[in-house]
Coordinates of C-alpha atoms in Angstrom, one line a residue:
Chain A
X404 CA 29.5 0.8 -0.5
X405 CA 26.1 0.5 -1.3
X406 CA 25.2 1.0 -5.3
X407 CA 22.4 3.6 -5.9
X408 CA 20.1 1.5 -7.1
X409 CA 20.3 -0.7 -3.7
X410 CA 19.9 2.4 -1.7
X411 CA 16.9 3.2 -3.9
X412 CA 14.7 0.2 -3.1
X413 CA 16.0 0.5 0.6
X414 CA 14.3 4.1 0.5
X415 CA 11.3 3.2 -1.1
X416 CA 10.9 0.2 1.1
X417 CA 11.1 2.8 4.0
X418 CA 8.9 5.0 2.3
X419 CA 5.8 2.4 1.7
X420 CA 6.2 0.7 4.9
X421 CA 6.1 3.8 6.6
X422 CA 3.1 5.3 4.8
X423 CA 0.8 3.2 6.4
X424 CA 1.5 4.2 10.3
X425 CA 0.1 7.4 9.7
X426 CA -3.0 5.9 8.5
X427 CA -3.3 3.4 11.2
X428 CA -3.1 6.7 13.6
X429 CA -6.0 8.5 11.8
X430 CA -8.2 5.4 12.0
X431 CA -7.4 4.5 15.9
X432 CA -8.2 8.4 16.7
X433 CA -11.1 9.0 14.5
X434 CA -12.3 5.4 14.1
X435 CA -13.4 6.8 10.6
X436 CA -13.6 4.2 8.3
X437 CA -16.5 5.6 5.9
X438 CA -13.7 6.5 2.9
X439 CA -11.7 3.1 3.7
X440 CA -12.3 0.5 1.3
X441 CA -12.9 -3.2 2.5
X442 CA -11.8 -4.7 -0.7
X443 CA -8.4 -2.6 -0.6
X444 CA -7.5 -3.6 3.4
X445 CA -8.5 -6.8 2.7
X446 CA -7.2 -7.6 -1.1
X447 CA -3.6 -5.1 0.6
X448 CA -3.2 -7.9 3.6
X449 CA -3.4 -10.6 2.5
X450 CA -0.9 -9.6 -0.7
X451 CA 1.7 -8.2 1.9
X452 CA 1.3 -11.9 3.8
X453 CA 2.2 -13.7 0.1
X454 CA 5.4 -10.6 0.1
X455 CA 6.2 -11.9 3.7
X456 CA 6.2 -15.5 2.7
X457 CA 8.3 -14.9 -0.3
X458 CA 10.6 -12.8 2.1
X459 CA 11.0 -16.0 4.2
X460 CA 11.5 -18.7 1.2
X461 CA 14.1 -16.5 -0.2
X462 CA 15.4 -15.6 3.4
X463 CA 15.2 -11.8 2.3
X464 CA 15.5 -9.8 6.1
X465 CA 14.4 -6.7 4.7
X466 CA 11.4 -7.9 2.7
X467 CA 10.7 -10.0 5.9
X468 CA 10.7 -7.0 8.3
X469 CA 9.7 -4.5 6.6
X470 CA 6.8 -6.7 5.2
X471 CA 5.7 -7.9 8.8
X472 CA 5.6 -4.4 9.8
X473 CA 3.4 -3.7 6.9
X474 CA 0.7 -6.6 7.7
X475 CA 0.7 -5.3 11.1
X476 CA -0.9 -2.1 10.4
X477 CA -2.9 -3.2 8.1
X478 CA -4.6 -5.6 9.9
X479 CA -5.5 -3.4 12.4
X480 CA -7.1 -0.8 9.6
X481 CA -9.1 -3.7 8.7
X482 CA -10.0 -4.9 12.1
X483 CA -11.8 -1.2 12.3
X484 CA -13.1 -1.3 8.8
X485 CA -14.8 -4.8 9.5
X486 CA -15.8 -3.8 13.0
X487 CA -17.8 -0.6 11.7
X488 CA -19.1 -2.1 8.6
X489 CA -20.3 -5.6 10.4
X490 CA -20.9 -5.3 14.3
X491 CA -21.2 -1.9 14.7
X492 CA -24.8 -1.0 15.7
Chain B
X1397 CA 8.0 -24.0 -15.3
X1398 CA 8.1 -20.9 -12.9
X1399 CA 9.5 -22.1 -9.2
X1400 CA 6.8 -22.1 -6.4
X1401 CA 8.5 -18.5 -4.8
X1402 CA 8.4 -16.8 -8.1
X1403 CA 4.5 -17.8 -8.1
X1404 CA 3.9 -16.6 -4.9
X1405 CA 5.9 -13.0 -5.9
X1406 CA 3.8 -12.7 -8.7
X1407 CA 0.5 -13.4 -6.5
X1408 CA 1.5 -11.0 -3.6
X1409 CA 2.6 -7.9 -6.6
X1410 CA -1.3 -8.7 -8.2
X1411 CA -2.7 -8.4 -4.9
X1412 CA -1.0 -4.9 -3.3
X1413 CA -1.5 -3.3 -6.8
X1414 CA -4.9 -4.3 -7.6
X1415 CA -6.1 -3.7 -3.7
X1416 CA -5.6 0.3 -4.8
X1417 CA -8.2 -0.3 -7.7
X1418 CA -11.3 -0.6 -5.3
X1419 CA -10.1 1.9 -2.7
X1420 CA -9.9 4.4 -5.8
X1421 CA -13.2 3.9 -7.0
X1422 CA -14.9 4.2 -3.4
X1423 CA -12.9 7.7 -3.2
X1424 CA -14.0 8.6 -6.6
X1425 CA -17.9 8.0 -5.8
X1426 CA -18.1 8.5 -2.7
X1427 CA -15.4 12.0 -2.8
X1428 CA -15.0 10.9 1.1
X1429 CA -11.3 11.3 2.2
X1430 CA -11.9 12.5 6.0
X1431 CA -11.0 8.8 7.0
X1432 CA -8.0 8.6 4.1
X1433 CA -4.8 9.7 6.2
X1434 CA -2.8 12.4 4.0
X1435 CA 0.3 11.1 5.3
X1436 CA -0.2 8.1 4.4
X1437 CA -0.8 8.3 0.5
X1438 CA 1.6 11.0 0.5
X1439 CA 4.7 9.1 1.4
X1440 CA 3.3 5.9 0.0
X1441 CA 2.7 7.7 -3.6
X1442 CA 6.7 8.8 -3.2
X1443 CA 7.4 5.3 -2.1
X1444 CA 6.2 4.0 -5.3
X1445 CA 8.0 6.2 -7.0
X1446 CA 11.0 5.1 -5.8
X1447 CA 10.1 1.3 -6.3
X1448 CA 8.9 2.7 -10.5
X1449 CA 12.7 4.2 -10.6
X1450 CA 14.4 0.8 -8.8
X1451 CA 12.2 -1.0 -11.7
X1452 CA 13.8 0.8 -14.2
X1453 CA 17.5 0.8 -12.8
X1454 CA 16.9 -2.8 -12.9
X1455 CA 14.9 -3.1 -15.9
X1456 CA 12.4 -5.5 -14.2
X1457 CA 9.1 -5.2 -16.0
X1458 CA 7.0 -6.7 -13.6
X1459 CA 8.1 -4.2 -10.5
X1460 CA 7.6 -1.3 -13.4
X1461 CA 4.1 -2.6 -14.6
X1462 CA 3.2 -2.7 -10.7
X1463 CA 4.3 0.2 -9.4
X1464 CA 3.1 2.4 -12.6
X1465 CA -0.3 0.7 -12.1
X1466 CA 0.0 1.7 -8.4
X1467 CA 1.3 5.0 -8.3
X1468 CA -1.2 6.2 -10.8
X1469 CA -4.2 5.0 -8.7
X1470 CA -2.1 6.1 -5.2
X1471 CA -2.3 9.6 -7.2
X1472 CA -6.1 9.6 -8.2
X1473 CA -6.9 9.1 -4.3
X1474 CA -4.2 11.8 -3.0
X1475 CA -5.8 14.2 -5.4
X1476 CA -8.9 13.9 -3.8
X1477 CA -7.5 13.8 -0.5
X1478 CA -5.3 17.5 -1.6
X1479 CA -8.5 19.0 -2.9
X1480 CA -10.8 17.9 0.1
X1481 CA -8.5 19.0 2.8
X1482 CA -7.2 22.5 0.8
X1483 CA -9.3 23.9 -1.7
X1484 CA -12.6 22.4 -0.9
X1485 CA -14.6 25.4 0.6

């Protein structure tokens, strides 16, 4: 059986990976990016790349997963946030 | 001497707590949440709770310095987000 504090990180794992699909919806629909910050998508994805590398030197599956997941959507939050703020015209 | 993972750890947790610090103050100037998904900072704000509690049921102070950090900035925006979308007239 799991101990509670196990099933604890697993939820808020779930939970902070999750958040950000919602987000990436909003900003593929509305392509508003106005209230995004560039220093948070860009300071965010590259931190959750160093918590995917450390999920692969300590061959964590979970931190790996939900941590690739994670980068994903951000990086395409800050594809629109750079597009917008840089070549839009 | 800290190993080379325990480094990168400590560089990814600087980086996804500190990326909420700028992303805060551009909601805080600029009040503009129309791009900020509700969603999103809702479940991520519980998410962090849940990684604050794990911190404490493990008694790691780094994960509970983080998190506190980030739940109280992930709280600042989602305020503004509440008010904008529910009481703003």
């Amino acid at each position: 059986m799991m101990e509670t504090k196990e099933i604890v990180s697993y939820v808020a794992a779930t939970l902070t990976t999750v958040s950000f699909l919602p987000q990436a919806i909003l900003t593929i629909k509305t392509k508003d990016t106005d209230g995004l910050s560039l220093g948070m998508y860009s300071l965010f994805a590259l931190g959750v790349l160093f918590w995917l590398i450390y999920g692969i030197q300590i061959l964590d599956e979970a931190i790996i997963v939900a941590n690739a997941i994670t980068l994903l959507l951000a990086i395409i939050i800050l594809s629109y946030k750079i597009y917008n703020s840089f070549f839009k015209k």
